[in-house]
mmCIF file of N, CA and C in Angstrom:
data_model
loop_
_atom_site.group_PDB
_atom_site.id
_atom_site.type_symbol
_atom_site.label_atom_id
_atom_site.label_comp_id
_atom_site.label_asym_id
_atom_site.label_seq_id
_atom_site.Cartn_x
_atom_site.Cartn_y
_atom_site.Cartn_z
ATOM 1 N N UNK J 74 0.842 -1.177 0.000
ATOM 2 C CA UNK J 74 0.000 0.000 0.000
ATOM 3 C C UNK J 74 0.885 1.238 0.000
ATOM 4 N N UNK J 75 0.630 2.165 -0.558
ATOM 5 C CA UNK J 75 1.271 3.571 -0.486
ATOM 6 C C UNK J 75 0.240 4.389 0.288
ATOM 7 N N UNK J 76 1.180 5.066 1.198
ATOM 8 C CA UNK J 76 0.831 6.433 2.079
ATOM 9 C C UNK J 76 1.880 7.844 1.699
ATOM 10 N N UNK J 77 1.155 8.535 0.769
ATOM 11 C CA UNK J 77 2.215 9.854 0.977
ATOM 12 C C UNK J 77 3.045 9.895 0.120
ATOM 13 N N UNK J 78 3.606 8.578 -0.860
ATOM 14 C CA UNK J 78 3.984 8.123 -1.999
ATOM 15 C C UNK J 78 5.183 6.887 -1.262
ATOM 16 N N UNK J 79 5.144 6.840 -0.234
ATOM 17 C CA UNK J 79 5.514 5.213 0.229
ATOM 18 C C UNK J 79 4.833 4.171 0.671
ATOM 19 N N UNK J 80 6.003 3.334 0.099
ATOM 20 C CA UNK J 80 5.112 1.852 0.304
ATOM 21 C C UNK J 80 5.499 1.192 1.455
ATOM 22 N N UNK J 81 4.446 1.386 2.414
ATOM 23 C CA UNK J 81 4.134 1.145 3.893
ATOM 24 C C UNK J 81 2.968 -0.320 3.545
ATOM 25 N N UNK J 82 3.491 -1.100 4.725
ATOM 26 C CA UNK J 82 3.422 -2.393 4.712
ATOM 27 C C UNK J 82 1.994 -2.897 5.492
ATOM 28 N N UNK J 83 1.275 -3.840 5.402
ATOM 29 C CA UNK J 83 -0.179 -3.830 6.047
ATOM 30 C C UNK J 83 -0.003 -3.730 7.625
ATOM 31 N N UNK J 84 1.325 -4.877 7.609
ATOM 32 C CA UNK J 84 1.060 -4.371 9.473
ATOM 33 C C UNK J 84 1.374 -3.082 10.038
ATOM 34 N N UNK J 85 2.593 -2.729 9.381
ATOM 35 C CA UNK J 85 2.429 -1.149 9.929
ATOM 36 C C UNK J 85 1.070 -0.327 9.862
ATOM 37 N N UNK J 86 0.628 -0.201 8.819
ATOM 38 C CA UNK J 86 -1.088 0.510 9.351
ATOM 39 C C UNK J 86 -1.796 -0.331 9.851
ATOM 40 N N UNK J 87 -2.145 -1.535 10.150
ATOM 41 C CA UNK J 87 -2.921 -2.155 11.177
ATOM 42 C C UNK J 87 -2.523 -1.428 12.463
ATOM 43 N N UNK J 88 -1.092 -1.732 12.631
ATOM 44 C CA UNK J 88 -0.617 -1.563 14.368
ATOM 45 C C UNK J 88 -0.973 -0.160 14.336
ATOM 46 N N UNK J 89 -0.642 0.719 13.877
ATOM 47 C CA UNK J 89 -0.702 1.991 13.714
ATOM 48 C C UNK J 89 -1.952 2.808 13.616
ATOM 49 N N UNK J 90 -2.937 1.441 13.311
ATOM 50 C CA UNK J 90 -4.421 2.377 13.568
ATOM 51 C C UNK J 90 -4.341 3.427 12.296
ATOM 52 N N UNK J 91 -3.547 3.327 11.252
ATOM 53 C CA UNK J 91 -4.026 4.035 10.128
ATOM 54 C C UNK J 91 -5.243 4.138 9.189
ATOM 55 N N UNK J 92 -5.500 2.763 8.947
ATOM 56 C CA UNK J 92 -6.957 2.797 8.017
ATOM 57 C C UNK J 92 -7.730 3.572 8.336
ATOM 58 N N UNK J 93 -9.019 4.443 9.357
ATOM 59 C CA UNK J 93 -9.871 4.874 9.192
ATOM 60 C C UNK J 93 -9.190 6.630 8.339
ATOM 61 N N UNK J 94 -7.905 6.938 8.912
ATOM 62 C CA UNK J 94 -7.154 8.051 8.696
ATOM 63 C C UNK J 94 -6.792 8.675 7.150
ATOM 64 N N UNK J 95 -6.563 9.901 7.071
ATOM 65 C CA UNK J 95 -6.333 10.110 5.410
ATOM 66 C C UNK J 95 -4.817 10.041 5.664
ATOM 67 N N UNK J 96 -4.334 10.922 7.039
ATOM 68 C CA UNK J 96 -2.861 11.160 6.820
ATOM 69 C C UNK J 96 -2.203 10.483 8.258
ATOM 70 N N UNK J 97 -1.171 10.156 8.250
ATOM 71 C CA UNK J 97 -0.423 9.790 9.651
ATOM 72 C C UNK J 97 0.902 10.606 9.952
ATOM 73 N N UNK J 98 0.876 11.209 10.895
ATOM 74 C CA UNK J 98 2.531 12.058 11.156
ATOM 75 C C UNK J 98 3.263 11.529 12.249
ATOM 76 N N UNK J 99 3.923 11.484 12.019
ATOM 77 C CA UNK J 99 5.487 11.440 13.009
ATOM 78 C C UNK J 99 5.756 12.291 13.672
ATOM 79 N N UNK J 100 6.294 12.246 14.786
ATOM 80 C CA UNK J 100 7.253 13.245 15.339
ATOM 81 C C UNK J 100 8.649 12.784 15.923
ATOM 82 N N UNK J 101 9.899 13.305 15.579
ATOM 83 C CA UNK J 101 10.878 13.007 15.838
ATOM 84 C C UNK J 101 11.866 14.083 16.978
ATOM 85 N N UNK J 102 12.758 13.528 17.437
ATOM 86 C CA UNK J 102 13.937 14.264 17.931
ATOM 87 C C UNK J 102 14.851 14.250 17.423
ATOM 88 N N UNK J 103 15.716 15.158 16.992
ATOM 89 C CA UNK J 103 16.679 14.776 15.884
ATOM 90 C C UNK J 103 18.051 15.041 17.665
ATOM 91 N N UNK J 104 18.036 13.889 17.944
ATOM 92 C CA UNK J 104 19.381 13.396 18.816
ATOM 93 C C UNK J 104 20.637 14.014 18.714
ATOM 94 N N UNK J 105 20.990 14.240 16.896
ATOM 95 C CA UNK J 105 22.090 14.966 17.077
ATOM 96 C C UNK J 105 22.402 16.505 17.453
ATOM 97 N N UNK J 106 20.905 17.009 17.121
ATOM 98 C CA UNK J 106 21.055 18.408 17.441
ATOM 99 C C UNK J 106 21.257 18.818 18.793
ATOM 100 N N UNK J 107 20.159 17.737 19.970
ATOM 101 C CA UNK J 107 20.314 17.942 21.335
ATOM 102 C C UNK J 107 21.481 17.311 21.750
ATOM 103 N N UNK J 108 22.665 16.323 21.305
ATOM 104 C CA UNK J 108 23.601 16.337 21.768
ATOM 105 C C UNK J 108 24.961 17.624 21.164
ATOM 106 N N UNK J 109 24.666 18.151 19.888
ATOM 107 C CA UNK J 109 25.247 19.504 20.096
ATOM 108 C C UNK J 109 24.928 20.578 20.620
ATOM 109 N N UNK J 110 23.566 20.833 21.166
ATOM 110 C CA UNK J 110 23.052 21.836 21.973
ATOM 111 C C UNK J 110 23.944 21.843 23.595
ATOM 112 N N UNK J 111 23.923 20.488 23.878
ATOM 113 C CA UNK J 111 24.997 20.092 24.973
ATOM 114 C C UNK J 111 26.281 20.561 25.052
ATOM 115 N N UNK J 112 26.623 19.927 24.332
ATOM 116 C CA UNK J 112 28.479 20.404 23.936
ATOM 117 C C UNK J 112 28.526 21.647 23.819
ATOM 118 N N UNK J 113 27.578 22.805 22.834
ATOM 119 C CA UNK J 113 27.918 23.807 23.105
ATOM 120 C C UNK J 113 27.848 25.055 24.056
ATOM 121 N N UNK J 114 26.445 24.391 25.372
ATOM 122 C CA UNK J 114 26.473 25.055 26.045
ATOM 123 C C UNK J 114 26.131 24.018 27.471
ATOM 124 N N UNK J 115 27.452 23.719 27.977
ATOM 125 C CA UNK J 115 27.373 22.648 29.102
ATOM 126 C C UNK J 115 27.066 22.771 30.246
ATOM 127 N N UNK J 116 26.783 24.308 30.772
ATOM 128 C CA UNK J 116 26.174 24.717 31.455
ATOM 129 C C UNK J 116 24.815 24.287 32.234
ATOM 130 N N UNK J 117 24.178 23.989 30.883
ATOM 131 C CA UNK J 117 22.684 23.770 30.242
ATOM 132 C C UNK J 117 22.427 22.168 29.600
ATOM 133 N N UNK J 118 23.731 21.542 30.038
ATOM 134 C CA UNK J 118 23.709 20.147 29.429
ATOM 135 C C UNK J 118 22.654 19.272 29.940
ATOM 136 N N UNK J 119 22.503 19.458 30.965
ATOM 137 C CA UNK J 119 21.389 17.876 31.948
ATOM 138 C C UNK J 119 20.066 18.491 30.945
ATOM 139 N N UNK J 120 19.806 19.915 30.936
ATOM 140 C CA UNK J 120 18.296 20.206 30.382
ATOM 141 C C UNK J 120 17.643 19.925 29.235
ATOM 142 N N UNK J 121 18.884 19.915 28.166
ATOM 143 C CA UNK J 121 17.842 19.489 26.848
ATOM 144 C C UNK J 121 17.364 18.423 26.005
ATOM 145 N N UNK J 122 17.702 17.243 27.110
ATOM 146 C CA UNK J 122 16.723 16.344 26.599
ATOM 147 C C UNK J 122 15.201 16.993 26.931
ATOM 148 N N UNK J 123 15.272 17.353 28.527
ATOM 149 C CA UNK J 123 14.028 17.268 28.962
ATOM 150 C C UNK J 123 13.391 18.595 27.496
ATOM 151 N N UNK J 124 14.148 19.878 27.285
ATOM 152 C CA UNK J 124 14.170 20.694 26.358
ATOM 153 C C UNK J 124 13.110 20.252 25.691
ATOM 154 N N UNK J 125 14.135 19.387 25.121
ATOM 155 C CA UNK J 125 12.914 18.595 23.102
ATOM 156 C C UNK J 125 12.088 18.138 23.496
ATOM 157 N N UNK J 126 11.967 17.526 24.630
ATOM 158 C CA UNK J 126 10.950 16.834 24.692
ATOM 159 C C UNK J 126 9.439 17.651 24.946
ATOM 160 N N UNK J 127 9.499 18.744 25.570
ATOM 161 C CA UNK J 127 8.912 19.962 26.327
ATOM 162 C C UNK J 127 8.354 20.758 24.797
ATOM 163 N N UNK J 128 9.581 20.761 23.490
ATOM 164 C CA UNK J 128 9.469 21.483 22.731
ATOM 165 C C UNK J 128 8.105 20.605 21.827
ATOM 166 N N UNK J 129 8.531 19.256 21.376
ATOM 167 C CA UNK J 129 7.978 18.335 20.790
ATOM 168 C C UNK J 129 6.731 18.493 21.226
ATOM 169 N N UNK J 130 6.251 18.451 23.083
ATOM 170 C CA UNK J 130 5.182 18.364 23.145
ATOM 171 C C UNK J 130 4.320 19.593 22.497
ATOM 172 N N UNK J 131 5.174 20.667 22.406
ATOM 173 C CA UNK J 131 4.220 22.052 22.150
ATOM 174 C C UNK J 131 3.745 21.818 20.866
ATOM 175 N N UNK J 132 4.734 21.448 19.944
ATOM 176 C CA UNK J 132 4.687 21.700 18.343
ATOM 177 C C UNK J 132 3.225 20.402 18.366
ATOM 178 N N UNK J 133 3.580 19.115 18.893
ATOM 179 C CA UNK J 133 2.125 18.266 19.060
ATOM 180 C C UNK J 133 0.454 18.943 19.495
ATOM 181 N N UNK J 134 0.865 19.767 20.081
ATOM 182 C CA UNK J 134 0.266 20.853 20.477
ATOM 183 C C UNK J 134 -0.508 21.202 19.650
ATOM 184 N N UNK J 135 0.106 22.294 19.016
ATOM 185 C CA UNK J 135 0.130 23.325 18.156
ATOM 186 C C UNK J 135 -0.773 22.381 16.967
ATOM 187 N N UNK J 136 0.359 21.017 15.900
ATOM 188 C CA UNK J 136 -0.532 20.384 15.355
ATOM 189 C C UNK J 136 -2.168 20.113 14.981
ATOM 190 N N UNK J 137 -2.671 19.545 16.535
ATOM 191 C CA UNK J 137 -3.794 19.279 16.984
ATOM 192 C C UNK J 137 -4.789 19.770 17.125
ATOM 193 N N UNK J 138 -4.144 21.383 17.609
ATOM 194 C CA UNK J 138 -5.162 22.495 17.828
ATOM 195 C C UNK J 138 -5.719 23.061 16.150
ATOM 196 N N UNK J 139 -4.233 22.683 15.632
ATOM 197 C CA UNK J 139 -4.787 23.373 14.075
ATOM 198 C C UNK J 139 -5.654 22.353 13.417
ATOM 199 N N UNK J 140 -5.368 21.421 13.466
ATOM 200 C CA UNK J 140 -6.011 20.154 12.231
ATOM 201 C C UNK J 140 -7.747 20.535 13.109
ATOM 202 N N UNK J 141 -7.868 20.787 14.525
ATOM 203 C CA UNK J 141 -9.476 20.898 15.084
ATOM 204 C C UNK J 141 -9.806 21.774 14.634
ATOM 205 N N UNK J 142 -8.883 23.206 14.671
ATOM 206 C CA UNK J 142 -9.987 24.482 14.034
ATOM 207 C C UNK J 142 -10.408 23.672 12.671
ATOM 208 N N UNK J 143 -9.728 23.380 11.623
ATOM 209 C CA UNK J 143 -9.920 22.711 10.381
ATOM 210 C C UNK J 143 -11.124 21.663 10.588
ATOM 211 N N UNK J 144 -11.438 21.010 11.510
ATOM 212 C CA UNK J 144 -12.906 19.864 11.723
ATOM 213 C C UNK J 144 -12.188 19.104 11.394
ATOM 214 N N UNK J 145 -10.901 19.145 11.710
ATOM 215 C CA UNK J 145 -10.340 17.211 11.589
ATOM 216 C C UNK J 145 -10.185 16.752 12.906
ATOM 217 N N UNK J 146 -10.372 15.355 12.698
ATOM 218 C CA UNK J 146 -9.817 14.935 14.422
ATOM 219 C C UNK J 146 -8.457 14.540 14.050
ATOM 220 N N UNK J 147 -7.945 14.142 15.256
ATOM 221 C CA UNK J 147 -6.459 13.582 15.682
ATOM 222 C C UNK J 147 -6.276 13.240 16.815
ATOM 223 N N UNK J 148 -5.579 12.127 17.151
ATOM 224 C CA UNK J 148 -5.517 11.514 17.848
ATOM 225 C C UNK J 148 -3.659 10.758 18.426
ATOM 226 N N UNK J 149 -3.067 11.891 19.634
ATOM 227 C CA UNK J 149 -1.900 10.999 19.972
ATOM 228 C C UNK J 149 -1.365 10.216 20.412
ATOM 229 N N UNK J 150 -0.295 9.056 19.633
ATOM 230 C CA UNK J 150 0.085 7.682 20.115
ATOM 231 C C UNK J 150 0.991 7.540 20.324
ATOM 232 N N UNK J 151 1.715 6.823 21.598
ATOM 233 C CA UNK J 151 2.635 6.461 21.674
ATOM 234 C C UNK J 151 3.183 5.299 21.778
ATOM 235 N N UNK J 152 3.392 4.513 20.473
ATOM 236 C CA UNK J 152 3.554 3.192 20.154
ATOM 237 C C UNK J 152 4.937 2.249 20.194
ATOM 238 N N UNK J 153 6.077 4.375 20.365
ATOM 239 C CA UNK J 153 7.190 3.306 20.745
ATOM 240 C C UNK J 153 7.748 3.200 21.878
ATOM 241 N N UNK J 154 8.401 2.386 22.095
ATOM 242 C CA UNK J 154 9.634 2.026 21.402
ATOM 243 C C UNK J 154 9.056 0.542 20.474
ATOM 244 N N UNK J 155 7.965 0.059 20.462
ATOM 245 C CA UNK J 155 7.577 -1.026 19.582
ATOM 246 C C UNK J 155 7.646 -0.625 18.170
ATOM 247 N N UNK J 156 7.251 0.450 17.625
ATOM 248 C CA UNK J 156 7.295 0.606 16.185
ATOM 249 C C UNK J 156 8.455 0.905 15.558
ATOM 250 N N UNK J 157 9.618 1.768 16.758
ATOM 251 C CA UNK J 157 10.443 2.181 16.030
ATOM 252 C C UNK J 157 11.594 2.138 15.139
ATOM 253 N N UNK J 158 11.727 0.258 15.117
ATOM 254 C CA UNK J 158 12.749 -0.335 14.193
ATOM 255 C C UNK J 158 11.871 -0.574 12.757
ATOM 256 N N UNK J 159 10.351 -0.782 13.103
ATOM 257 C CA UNK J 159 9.733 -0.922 11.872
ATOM 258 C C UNK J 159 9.312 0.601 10.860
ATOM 259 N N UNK J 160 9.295 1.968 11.854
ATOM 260 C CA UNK J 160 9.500 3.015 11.512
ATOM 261 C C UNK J 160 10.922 3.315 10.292
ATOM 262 N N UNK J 161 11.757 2.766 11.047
ATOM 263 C CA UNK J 161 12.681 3.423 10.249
ATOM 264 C C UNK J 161 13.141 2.604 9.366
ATOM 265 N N UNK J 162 13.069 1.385 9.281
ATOM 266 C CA UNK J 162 13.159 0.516 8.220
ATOM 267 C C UNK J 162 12.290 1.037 7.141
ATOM 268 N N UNK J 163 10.915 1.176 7.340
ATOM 269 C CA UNK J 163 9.945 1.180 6.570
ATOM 270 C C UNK J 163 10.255 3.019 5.503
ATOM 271 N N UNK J 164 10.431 3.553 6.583
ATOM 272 C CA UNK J 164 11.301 5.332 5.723
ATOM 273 C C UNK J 164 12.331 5.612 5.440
ATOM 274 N N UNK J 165 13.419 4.535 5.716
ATOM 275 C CA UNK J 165 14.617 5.127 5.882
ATOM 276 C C UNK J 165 15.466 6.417 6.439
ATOM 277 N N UNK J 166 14.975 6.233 7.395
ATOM 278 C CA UNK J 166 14.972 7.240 8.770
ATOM 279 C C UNK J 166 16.571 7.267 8.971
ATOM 280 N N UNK J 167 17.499 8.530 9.302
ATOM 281 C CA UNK J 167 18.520 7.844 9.588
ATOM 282 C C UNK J 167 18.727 7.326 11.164
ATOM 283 N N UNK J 168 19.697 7.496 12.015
ATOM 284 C CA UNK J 168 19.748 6.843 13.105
ATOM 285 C C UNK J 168 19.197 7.961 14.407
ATOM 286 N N UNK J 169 19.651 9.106 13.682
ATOM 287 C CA UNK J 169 19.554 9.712 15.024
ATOM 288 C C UNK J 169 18.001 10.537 15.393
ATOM 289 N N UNK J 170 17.212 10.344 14.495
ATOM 290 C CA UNK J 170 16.026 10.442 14.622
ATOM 291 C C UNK J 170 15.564 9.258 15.178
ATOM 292 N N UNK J 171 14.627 10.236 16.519
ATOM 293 C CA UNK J 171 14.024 9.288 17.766
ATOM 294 C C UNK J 171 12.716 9.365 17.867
ATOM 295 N N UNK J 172 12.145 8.654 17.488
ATOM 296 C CA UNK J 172 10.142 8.914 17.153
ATOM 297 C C UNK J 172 10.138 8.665 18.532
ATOM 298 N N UNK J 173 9.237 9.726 18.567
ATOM 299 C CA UNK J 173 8.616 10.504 20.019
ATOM 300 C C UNK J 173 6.763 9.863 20.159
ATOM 301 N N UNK J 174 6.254 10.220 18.821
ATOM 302 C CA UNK J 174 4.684 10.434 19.137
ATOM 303 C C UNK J 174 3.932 10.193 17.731
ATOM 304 N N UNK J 175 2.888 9.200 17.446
ATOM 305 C CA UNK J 175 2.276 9.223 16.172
ATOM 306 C C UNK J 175 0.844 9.851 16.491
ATOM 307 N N UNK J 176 0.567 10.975 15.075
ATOM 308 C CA UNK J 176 -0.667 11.273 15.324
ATOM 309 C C UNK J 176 -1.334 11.007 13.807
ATOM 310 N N UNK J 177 -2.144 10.103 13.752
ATOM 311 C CA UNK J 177 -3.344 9.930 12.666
ATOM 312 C C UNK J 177 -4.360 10.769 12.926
ATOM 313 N N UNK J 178 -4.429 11.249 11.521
ATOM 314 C CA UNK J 178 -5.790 12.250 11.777
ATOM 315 C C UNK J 178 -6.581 12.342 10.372
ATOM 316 N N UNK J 179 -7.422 12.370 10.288
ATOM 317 C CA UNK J 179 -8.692 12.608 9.183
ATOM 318 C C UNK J 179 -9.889 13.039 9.621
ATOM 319 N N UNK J 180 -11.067 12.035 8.755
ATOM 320 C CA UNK J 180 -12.420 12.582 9.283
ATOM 321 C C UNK J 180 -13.135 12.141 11.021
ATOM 322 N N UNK J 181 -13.428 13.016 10.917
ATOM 323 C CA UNK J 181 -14.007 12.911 12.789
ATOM 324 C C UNK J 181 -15.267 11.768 12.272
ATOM 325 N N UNK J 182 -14.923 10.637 13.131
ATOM 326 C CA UNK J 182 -16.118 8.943 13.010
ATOM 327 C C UNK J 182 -17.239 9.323 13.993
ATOM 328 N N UNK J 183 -16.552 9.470 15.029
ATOM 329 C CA UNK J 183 -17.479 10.075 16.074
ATOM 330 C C UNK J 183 -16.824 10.819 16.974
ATOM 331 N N UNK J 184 -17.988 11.204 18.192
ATOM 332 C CA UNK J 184 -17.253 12.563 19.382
ATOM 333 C C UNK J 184 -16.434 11.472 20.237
ATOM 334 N N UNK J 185 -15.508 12.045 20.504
ATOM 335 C CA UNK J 185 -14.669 11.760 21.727
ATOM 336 C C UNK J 185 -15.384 11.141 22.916
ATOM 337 N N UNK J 186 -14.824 10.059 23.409
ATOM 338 C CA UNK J 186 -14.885 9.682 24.577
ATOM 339 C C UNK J 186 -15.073 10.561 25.616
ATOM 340 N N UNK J 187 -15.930 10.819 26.446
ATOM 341 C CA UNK J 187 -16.002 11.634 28.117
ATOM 342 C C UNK J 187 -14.700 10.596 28.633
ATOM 343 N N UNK J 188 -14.018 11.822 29.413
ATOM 344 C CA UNK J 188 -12.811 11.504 30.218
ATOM 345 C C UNK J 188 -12.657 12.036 31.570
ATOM 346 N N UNK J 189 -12.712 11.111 32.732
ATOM 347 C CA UNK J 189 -12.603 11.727 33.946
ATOM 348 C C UNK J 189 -11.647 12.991 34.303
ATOM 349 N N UNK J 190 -11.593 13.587 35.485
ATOM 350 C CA UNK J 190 -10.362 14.187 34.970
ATOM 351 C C UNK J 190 -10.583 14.868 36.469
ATOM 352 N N UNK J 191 -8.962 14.776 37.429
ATOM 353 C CA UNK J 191 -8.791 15.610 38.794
ATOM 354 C C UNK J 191 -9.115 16.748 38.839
ATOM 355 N N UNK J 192 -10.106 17.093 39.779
ATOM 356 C CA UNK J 192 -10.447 18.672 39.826
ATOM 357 C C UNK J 192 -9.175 19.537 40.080
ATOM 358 N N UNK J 193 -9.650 20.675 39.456
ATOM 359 C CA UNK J 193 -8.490 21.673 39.425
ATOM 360 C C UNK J 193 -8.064 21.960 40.674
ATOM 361 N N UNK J 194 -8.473 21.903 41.862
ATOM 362 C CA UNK J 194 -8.071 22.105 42.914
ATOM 363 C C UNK J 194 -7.335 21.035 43.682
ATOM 364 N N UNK J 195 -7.385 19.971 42.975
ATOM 365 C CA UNK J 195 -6.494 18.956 43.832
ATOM 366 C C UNK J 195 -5.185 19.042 42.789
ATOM 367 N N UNK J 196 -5.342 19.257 41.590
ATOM 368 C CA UNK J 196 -4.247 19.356 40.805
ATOM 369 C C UNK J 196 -3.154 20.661 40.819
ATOM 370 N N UNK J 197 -3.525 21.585 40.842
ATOM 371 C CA UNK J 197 -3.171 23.337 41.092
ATOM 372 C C UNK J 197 -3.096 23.341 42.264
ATOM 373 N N UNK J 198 -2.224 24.167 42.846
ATOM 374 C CA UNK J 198 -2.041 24.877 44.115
ATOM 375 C C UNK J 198 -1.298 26.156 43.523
ATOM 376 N N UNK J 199 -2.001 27.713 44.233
ATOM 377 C CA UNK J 199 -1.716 28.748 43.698
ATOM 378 C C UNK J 199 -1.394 29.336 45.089
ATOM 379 N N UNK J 200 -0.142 30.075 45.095
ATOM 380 C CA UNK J 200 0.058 30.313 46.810
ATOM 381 C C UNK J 200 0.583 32.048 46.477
ATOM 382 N N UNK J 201 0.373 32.792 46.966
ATOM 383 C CA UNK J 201 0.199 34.270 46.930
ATOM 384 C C UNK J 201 0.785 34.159 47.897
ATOM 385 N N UNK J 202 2.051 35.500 48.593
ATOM 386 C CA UNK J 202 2.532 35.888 49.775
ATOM 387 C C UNK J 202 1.859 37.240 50.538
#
């Protein structure tokens, strides 16, 4: 089957929950950049893994919020570290790209699941002096 103009394999979109979807995205860390972000400022070395990862989540963010104004849904997965030898086999990914997060998104099937969720007051604490 082709997605995007590659030929992606049935189990990868089975596992991947692609079929109902038009498009599927990736998100990566490109490893080498946050280990030169290190080296060049070592100061700041312990922080930027946590960094990309903080950054990644925003841009996932950002994604999600846009494809909804648009009336698409999307939906984020985190499938690896199981997918990610079949990821990069399947794209030819080089090494130092680290899949973080898959999001499939197309037409909305139905509304979202209701999701419990800790009241803001057990979660927040706001302390004024």
């Amino acid at each position: 089957m082709k997605l995007g103009g590659f030929k992606v394999s049935k189990e990868l979109l089975i596992f991947t929950c692609v079929r109902p979807q038009y498009i599927y995205m990736v998100f990566f860390t490109d490893t080498d950049v946050v280990k030169q972000l290190e080296k060049s400022f070592p100061l700041y070395a312990d922080n930027f893994e946590d960094w990309a990862e903080q950054g990644i989540g925003g841009a996932q963010q950002a994604v999600w919020v846009a494809l909804a104004q648009e009336g698409i849904g999307a939906s984020l997965q985190h499938y690896n570290p199981l997918i990610d030898e079949m990821i990069a086999e399947e794209f030819d990914l080089p090494n130092n790209w680290k899949l973080r997060a898959q999001m499939p998104f197309g037409s909305i099937e139905a509304p979202a699941s209701p999701k419990d969720f800790i009241e803001d007051k057990e979660r927040f604490r706001v302390k004024f002096n």
